[in-house]
CSV table of C-alpha atoms and ligand atoms in Angstrom, one decimal:
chain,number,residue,atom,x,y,z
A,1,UNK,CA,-1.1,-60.8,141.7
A,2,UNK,CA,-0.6,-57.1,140.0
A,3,UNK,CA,-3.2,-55.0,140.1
A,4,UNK,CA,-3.8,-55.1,136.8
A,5,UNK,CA,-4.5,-59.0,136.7
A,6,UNK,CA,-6.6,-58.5,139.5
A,7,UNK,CA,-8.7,-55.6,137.6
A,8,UNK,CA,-9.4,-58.0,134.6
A,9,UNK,CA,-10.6,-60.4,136.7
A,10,UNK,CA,-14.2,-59.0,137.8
A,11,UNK,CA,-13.9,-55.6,136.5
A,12,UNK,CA,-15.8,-53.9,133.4
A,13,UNK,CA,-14.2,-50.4,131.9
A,14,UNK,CA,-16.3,-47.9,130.5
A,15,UNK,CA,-15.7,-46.6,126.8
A,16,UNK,CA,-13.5,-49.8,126.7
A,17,UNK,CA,-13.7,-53.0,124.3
A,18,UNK,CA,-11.7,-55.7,126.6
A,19,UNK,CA,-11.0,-58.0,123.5
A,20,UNK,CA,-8.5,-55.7,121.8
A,21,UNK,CA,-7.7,-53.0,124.5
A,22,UNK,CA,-4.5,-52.7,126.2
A,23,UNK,CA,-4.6,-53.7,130.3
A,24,UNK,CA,-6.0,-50.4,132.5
A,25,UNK,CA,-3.0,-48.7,134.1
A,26,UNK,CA,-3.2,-48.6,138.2
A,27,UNK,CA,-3.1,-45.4,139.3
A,28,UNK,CA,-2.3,-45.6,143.1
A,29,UNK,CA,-1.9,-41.6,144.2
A,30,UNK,CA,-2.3,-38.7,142.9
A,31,UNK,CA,-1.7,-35.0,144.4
A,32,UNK,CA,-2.3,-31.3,142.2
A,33,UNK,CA,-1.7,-31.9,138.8
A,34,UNK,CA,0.1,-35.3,139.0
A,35,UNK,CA,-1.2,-39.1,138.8
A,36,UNK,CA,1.5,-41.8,140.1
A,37,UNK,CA,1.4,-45.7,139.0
A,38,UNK,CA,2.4,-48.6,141.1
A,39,UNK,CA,5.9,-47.7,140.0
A,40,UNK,CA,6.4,-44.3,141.4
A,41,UNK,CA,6.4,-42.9,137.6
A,42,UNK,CA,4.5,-39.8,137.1
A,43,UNK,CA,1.6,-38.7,134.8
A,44,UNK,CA,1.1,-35.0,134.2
A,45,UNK,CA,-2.8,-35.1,134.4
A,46,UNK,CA,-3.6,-33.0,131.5
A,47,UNK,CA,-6.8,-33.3,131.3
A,48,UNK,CA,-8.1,-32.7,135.3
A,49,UNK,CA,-9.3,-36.6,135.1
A,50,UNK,CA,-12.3,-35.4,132.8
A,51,UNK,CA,-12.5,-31.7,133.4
A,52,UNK,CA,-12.9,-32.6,137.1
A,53,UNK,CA,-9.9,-32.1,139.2
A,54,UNK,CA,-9.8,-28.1,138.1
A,55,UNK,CA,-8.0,-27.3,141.8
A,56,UNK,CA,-5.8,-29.9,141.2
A,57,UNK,CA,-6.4,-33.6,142.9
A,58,UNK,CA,-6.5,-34.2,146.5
A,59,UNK,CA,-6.5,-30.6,147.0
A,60,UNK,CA,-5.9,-29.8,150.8
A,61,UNK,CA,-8.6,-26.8,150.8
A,62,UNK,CA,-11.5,-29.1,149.6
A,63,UNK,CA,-10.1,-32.5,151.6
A,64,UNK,CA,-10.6,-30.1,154.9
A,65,UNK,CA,-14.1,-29.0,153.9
A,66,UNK,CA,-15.3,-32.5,152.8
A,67,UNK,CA,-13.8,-34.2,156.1
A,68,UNK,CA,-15.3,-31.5,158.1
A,69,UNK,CA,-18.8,-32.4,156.7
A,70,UNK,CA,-18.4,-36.2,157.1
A,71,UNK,CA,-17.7,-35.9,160.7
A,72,UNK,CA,-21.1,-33.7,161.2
A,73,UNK,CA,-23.6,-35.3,158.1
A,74,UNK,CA,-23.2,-37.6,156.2
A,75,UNK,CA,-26.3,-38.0,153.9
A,76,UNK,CA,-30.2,-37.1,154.7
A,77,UNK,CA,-33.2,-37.6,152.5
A,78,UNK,CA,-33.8,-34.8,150.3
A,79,UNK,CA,-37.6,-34.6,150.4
A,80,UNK,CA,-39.1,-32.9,153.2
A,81,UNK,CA,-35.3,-32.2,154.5
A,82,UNK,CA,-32.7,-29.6,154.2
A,83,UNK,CA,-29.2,-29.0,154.9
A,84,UNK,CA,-27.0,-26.2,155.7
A,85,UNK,CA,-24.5,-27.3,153.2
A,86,UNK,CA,-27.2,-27.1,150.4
A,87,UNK,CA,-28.6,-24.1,151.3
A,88,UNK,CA,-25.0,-22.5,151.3
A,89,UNK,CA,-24.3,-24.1,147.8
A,90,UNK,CA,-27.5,-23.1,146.4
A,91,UNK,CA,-26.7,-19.2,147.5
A,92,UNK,CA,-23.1,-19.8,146.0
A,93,UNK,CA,-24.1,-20.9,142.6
A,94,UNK,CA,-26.8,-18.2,142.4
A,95,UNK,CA,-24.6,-15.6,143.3
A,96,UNK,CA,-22.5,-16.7,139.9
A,97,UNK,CA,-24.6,-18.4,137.7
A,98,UNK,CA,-26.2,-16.1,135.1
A,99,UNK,CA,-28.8,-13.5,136.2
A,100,UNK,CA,-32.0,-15.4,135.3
A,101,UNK,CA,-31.2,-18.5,137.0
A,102,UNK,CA,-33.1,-18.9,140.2
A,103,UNK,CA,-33.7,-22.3,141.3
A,104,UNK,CA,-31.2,-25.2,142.1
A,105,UNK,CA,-32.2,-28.9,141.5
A,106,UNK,CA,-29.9,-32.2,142.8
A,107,UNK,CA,-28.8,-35.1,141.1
A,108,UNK,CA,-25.8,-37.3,140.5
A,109,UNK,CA,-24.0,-37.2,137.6
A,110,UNK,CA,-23.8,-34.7,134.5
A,111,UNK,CA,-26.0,-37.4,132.7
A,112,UNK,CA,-28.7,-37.0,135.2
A,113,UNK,CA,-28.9,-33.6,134.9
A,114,UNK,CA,-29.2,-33.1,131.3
A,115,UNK,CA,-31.9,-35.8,132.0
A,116,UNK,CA,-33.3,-33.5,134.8
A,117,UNK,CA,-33.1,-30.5,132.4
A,118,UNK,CA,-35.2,-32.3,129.6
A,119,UNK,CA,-37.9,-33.7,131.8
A,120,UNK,CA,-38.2,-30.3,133.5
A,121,UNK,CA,-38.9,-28.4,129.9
A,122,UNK,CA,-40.8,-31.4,128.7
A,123,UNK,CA,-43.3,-31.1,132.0
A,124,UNK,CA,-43.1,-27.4,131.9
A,125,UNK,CA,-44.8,-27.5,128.4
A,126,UNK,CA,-47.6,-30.4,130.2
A,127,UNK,CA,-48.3,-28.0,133.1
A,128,UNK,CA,-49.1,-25.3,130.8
A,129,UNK,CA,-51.2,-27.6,128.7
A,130,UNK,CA,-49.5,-27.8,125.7
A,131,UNK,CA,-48.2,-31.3,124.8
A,132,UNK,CA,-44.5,-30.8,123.0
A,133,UNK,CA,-42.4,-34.1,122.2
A,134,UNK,CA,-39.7,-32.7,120.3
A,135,UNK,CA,-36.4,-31.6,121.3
A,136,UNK,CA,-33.5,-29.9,119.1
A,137,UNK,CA,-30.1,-30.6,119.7
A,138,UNK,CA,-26.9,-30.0,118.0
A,139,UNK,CA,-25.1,-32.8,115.3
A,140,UNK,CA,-22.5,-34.3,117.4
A,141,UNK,CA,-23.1,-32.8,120.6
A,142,UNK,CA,-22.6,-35.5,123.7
A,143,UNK,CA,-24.8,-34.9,126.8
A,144,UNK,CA,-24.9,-38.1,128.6
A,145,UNK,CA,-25.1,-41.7,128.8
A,146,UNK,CA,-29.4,-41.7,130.2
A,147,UNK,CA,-31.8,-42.4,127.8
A,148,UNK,CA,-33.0,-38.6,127.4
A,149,UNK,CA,-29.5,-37.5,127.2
A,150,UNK,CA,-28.6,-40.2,125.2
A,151,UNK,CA,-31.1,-39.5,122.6
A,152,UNK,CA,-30.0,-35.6,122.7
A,153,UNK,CA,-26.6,-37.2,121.8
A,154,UNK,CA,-25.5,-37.2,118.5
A,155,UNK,CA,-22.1,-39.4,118.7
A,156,UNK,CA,-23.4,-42.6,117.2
A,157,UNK,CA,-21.0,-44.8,118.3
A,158,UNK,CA,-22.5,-44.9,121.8
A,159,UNK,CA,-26.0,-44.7,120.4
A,160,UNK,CA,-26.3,-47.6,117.4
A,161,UNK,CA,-27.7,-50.2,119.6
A,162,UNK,CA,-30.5,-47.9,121.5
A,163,UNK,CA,-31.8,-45.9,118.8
A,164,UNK,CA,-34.9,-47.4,118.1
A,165,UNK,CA,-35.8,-46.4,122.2
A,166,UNK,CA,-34.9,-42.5,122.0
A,167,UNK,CA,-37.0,-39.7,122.5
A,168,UNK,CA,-37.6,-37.6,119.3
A,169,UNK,CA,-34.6,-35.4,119.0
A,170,UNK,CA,-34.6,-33.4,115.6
A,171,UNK,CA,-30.7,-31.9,114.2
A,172,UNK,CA,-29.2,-29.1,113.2
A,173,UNK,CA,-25.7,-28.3,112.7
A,174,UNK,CA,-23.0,-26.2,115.2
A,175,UNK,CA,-23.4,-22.9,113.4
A,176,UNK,CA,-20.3,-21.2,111.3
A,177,UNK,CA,-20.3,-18.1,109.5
A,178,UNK,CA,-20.7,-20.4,106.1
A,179,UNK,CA,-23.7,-22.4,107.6
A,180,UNK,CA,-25.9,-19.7,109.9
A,181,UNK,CA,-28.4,-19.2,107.5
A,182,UNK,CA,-28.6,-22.5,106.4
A,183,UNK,CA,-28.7,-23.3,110.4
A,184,UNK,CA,-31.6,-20.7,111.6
A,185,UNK,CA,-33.9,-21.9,108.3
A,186,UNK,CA,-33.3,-25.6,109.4
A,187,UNK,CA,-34.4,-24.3,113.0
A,188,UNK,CA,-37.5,-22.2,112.2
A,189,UNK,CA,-38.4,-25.5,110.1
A,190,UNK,CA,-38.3,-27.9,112.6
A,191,UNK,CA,-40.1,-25.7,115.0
A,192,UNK,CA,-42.7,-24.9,112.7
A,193,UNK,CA,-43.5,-28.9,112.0
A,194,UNK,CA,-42.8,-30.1,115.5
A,195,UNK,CA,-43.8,-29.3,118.5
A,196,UNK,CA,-40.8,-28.4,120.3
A,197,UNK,CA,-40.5,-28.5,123.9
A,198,UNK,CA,-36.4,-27.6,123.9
A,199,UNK,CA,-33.4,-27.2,122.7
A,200,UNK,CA,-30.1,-28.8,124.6
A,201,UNK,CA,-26.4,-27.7,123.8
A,202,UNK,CA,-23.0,-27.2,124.7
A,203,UNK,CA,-22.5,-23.7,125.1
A,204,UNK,CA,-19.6,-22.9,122.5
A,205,UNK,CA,-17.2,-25.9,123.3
A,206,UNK,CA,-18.9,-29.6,122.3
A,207,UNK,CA,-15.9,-31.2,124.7
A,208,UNK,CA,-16.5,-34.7,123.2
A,209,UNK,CA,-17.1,-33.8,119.9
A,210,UNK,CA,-13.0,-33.2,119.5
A,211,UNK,CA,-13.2,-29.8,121.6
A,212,UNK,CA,-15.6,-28.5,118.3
A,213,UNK,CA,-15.4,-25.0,118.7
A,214,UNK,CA,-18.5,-22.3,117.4
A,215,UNK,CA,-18.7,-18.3,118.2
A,216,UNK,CA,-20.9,-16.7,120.8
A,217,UNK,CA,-22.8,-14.8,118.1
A,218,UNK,CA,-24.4,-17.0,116.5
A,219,UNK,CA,-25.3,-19.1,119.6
A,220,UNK,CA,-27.1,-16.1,120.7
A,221,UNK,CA,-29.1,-15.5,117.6
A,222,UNK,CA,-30.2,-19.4,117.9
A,223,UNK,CA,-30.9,-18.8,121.4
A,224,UNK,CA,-33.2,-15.9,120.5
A,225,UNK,CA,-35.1,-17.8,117.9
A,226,UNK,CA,-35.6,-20.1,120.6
A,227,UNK,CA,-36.8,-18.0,122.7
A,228,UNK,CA,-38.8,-16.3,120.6
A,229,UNK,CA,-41.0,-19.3,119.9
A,230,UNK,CA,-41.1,-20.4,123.6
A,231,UNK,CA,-38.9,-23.1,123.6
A,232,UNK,CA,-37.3,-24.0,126.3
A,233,UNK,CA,-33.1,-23.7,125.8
A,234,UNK,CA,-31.0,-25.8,127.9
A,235,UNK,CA,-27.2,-25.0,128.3
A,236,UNK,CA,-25.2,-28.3,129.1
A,237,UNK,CA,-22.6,-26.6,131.0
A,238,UNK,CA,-21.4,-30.1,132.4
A,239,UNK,CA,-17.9,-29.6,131.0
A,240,UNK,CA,-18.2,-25.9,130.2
A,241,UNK,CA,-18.2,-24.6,133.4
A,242,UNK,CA,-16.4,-23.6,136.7
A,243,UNK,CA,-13.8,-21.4,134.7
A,244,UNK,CA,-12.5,-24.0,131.6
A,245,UNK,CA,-14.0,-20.8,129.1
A,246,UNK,CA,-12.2,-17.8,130.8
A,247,UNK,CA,-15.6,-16.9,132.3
A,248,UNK,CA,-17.3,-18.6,135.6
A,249,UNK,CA,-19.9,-20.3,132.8
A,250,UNK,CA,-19.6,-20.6,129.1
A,251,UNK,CA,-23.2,-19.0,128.8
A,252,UNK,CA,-21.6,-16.1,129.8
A,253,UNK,CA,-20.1,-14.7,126.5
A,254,UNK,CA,-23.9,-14.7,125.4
A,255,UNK,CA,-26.6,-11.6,125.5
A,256,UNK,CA,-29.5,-14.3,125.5
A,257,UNK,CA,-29.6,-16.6,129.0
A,258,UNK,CA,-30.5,-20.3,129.5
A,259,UNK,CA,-33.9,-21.1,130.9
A,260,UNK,CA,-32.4,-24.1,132.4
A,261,UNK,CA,-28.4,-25.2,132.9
A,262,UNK,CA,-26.9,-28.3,133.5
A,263,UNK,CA,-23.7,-28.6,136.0
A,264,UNK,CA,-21.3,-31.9,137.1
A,265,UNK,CA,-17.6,-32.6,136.7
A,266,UNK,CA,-15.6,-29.5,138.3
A,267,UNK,CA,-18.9,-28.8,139.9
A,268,UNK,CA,-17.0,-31.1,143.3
A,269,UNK,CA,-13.6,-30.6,142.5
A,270,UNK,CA,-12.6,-34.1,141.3
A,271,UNK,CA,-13.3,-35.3,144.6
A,272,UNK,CA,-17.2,-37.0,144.5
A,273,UNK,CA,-19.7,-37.5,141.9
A,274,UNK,CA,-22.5,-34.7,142.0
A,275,UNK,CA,-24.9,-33.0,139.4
A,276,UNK,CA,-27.0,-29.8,139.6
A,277,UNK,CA,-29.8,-28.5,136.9
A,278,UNK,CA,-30.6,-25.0,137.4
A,279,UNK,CA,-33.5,-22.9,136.1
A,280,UNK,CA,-35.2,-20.1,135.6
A,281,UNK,CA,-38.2,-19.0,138.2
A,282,UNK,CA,-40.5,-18.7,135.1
A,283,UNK,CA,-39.5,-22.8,134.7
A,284,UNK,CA,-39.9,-23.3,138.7
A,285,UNK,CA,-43.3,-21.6,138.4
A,286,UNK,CA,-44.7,-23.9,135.7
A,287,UNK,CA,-44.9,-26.3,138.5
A,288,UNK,CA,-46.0,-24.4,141.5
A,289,UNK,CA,-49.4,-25.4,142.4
A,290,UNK,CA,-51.9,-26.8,144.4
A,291,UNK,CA,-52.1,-30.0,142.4
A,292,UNK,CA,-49.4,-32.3,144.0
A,293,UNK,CA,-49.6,-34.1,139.9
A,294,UNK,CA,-47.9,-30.3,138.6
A,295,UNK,CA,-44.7,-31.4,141.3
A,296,UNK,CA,-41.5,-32.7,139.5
A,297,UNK,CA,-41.4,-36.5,140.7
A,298,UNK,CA,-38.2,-37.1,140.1
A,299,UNK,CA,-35.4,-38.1,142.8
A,300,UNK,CA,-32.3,-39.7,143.0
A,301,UNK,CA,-31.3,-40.8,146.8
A,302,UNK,CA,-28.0,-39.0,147.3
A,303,UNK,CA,-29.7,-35.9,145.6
A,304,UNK,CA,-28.0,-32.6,147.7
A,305,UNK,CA,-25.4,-34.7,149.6
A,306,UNK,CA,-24.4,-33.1,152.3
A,307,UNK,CA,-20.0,-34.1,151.7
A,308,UNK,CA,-20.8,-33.6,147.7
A,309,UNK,CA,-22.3,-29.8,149.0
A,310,UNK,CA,-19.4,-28.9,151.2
A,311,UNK,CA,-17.1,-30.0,148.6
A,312,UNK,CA,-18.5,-28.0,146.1
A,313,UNK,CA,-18.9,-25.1,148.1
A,314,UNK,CA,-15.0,-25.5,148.4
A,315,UNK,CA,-14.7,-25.6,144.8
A,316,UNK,CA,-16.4,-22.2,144.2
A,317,UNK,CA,-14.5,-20.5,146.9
A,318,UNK,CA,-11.5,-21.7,145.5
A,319,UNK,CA,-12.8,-20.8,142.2
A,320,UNK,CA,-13.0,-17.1,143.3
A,321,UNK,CA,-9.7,-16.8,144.5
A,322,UNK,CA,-7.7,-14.2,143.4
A,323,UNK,CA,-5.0,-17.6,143.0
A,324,UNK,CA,-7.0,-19.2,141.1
A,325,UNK,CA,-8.3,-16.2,138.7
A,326,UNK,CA,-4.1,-15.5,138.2
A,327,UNK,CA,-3.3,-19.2,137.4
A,328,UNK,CA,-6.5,-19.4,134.6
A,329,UNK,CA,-5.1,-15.9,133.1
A,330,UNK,CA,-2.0,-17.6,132.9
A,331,UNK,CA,-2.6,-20.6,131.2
A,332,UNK,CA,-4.8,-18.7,128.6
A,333,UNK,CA,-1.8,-16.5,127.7
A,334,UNK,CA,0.7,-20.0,127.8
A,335,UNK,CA,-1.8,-21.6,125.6
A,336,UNK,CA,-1.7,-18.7,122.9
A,337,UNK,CA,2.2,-18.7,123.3
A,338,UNK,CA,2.0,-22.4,122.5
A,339,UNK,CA,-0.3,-21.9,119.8
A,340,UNK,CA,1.3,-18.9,118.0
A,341,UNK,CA,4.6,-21.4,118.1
A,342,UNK,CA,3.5,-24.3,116.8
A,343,UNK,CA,0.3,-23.6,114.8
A,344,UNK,CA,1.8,-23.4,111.5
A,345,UNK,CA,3.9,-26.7,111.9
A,346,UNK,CA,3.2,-29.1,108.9
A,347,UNK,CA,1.8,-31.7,110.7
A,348,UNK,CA,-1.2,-29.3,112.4
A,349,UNK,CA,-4.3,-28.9,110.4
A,350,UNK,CA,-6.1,-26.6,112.6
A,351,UNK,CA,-5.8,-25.4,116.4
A,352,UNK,CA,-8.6,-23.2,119.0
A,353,UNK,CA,-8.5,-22.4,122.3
A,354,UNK,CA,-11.4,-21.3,124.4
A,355,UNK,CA,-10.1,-20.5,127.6
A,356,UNK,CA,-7.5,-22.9,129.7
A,357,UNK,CA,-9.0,-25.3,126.6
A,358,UNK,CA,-6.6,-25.8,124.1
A,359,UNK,CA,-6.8,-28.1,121.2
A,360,UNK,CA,-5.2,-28.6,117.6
A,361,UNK,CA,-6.3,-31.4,115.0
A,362,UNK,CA,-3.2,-33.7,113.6
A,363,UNK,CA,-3.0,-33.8,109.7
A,364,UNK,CA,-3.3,-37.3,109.7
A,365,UNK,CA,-5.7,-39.9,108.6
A,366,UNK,CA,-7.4,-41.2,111.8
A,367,UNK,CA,-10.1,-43.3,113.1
A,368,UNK,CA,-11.5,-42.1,116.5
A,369,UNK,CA,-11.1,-45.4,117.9
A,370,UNK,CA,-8.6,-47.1,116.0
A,371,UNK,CA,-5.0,-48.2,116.7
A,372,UNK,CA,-2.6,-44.8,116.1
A,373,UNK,CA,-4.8,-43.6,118.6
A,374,UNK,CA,-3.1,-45.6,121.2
A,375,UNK,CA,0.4,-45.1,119.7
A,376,UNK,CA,-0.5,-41.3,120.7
A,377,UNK,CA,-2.0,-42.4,123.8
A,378,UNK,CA,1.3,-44.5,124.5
A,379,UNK,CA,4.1,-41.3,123.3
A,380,UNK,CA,2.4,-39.3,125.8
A,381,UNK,CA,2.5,-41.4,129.1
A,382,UNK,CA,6.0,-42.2,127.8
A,383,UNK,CA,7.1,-38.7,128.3
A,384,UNK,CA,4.8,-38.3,131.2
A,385,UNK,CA,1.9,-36.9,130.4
A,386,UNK,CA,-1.5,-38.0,130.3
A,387,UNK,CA,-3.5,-37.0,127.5
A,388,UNK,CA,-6.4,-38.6,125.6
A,389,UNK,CA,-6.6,-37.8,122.2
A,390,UNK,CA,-10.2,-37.6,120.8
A,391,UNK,CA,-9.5,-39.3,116.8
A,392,UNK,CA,-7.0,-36.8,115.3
A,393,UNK,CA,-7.5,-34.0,118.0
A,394,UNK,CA,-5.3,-33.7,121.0
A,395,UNK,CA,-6.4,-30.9,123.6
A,396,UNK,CA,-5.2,-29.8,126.9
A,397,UNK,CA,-7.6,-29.2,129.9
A,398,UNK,CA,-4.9,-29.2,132.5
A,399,UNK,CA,-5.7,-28.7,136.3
A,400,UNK,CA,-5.6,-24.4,137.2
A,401,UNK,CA,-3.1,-25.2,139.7
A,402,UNK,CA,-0.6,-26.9,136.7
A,403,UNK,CA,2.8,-25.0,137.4
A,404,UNK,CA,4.5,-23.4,134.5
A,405,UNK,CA,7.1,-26.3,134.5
A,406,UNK,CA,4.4,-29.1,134.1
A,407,UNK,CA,2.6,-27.1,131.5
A,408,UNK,CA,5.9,-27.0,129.4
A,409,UNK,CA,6.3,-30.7,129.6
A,410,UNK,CA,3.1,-30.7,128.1
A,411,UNK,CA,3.5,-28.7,125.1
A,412,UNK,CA,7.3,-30.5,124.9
A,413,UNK,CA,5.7,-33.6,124.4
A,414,UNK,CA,3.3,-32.1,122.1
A,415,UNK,CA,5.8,-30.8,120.1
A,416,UNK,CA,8.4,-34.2,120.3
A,417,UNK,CA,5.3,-36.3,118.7
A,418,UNK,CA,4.7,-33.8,116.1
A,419,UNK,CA,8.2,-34.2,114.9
A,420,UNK,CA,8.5,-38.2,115.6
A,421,UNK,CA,5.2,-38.9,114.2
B,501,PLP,C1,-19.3,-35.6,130.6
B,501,PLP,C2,-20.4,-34.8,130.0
B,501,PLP,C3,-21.7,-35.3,130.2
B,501,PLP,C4,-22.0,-36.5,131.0
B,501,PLP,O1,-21.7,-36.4,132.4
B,501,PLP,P1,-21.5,-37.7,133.2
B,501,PLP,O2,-21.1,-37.2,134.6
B,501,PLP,O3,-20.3,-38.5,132.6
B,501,PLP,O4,-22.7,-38.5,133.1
B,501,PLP,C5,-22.7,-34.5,129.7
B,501,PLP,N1,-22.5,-33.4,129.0
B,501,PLP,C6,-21.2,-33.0,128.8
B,501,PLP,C7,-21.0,-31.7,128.0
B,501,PLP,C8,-20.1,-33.7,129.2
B,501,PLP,O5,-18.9,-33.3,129.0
């Protein structure tokens, strides 16, 4: 039996509805920027398998680090333990996270550790005696699939069935220069008739939300309100960072610094699942105390595993490679060649890049989830290439290692559907 059979037989996709979608393609290798089926044919991976697979997949460099560790650890409980490899990551991600940041926290996913992040500014508020319920998140932002992160979330199509459970999250809109005022008086009024413990976002890319783009400046003057009126901001830098902005972390390209910041994806290469909530010491301190009932009770069993460490120590020394840096400079200039080629085409609404993040929105009538969507899906692993449009929007968020060559047959097949479509 293919393997395909075989999958519909016991298996259950994520993001998929099984009655009307097309059978899940095997994918039996895959090596840098390229995913291989059953057949031998080959997939341009353009979008690192979820902003993961940055260094490209099965990277050599990180498969050495990760087998090292699995022949000398494997996994130890967390609590009352340590680890050199999670000492050594914890140093690494100090050394280039922004200044304020100060204390690293385990978990497993980028779900769990927005989840981590809103539980720590939610307790942080309890320890100091002050009861605050409300958090502020941004209209169509996406942090996660967990209840809290959920509830941040603002995509409804994963949230109609669970909205009656969520936590109170209270709106506001990703800032532009016709909405900021509109934006900071719809900020100072929720804080002044809430009590608000936080406030979550994606700093300047909202990856699910079509690769929605918004400028530094006005994040920072949010960010300053926030802070301003002591609550707590969280950065959701699950997709942000490791390099995708042209900067180590998006948060970078602001004056005003997360108290807390939220890490997964890149954060292991690709390679194993891993997720990382940082903070501030001021946060950390809010729950230093004698009182064992001030302690953050909250653990997940592979938290700080020892292979997911070493392979995202990896990661960050390949991230600081003078390789690396060249090949992320040289996307960013490709991408604006692209761009200034093609942006004007009939068929392009709109088009921003951030970074190695490129995206443009088709001038067609789409549904996010309906059927042209697949027709897209389909012209591009045609030609090769594996891209998945988000509604009208197709973006790029190709591997660093992607050589010039496979880029182009990117942006070719860009530019064949605009002319087919
Ligand atoms: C993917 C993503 C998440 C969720 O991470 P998972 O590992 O899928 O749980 C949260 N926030 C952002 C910005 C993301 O892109």
């Amino acid at each position: 039996m293919s393997l395909s059979k075989r999958d519909k037989k016991y298996l259950w996709h994520p993001l998929t509805q099984h009655k009307i979608h097309p059978e899940a393609l095997p994918i039996v290798k895959a090596k840098g920027a390229i995913l291989y089926d059953e057949s031998g044919k080959e997939y341009i991976d353009g979008i690192s398998s979820w902003y993961t697979a940055m260094y490209g997949h099965c990277n050599d460099y990180i498969i050495e680090k990760a087998s090292a560790q699995m022949k000398n650890l494997d996994q130890i409980v967390f609590a009352g333990f340590t680890h050199q490899p999670a000492i050594e990551l914890s140093e690494k991600l100090i050394e280039i996270l922004p200044d304020n940041q100060a204390k690293i926290f385990f978990s497993d996913n980028g779900s769990t550790a927005n989840e981590v992040g809103i539980k720590m500014a939610l307790q942080y508020h309890f320890n100091h005696g002050e009861k605050r319920n409300t958090i502020i998140a941004f209209e169509d932002g996406f942090h996660g699939d967990t209840f809290g992160a959920m509830s941040a979330s603002g995509l409804s199509v994963y949230n109609g069935p669970f909205e009656d459970f969520f936590i109170d999250v209270q709106r506001i809109p990703t800032p532009t220069a016709h909405n900021i005022e509109q934006v900071l008086a719809k900020l100072l009024e929720i804080i002044k008739t809430n009590s608000v413990a936080a406030f979550i976002y994606e700093p300047l890319v909202q990856g699910a939300n079509a690769m929605h783009m918004y400028e530094a400046k006005y994040l920072d003057t949010i960010l300053n309100i926030c802070k301003d009126q002591g609550v707590i901001t969280i950065a959701d830098e699950v997709m942000t960072g490791f390099g995708k902005t042209g900067k180590n972390f998006a948060s970078a390209y602001m004056q005003t610094q997360p108290d807390i910041i939220s890490l997964s994806k890149a954060l292991t290469a690709g390679m194993v699942p891993m997720g990382i909530t940082s903070c501030t010491q001021n946060v950390y301190e809010a729950f230093y105390d004698d009182s064992i009932g001030k302690a953050f009770f909250h653990a997940h069993t592979y938290s700080a595993n020892p292979i997911a460490c070493a392979t995202a120590i990896a990661g960050i020394e390949l991230l600081q490679s003078t390789e690396i840096q060249e090949k992320i400079a040289s996307i960013i200039t490709s991408h604006q060649e692209f761009d200034a080629k093609i942006k004007n085409h009939p068929k392009i609404k709109g088009t921003r890049q951030q970074g190695v993040i490129y995206a443009l929105d088709l001038n067609i009538d789409m549904d996010r989830y309906g059927n042209k969507r697949y027709q897209i899906f389909d012209h591009f692993m045609d030609n090769g290439v594996f891209l998945r449009p988000l509604g009208s929007t197709i973006y790029i968020l190709a591997p660093y290692v992607i050589s010039h060559k496979e880029l182009y047959k990117i942006y070719n097949a860009i530019e064949s559907l605009l002319s087919n479509i």
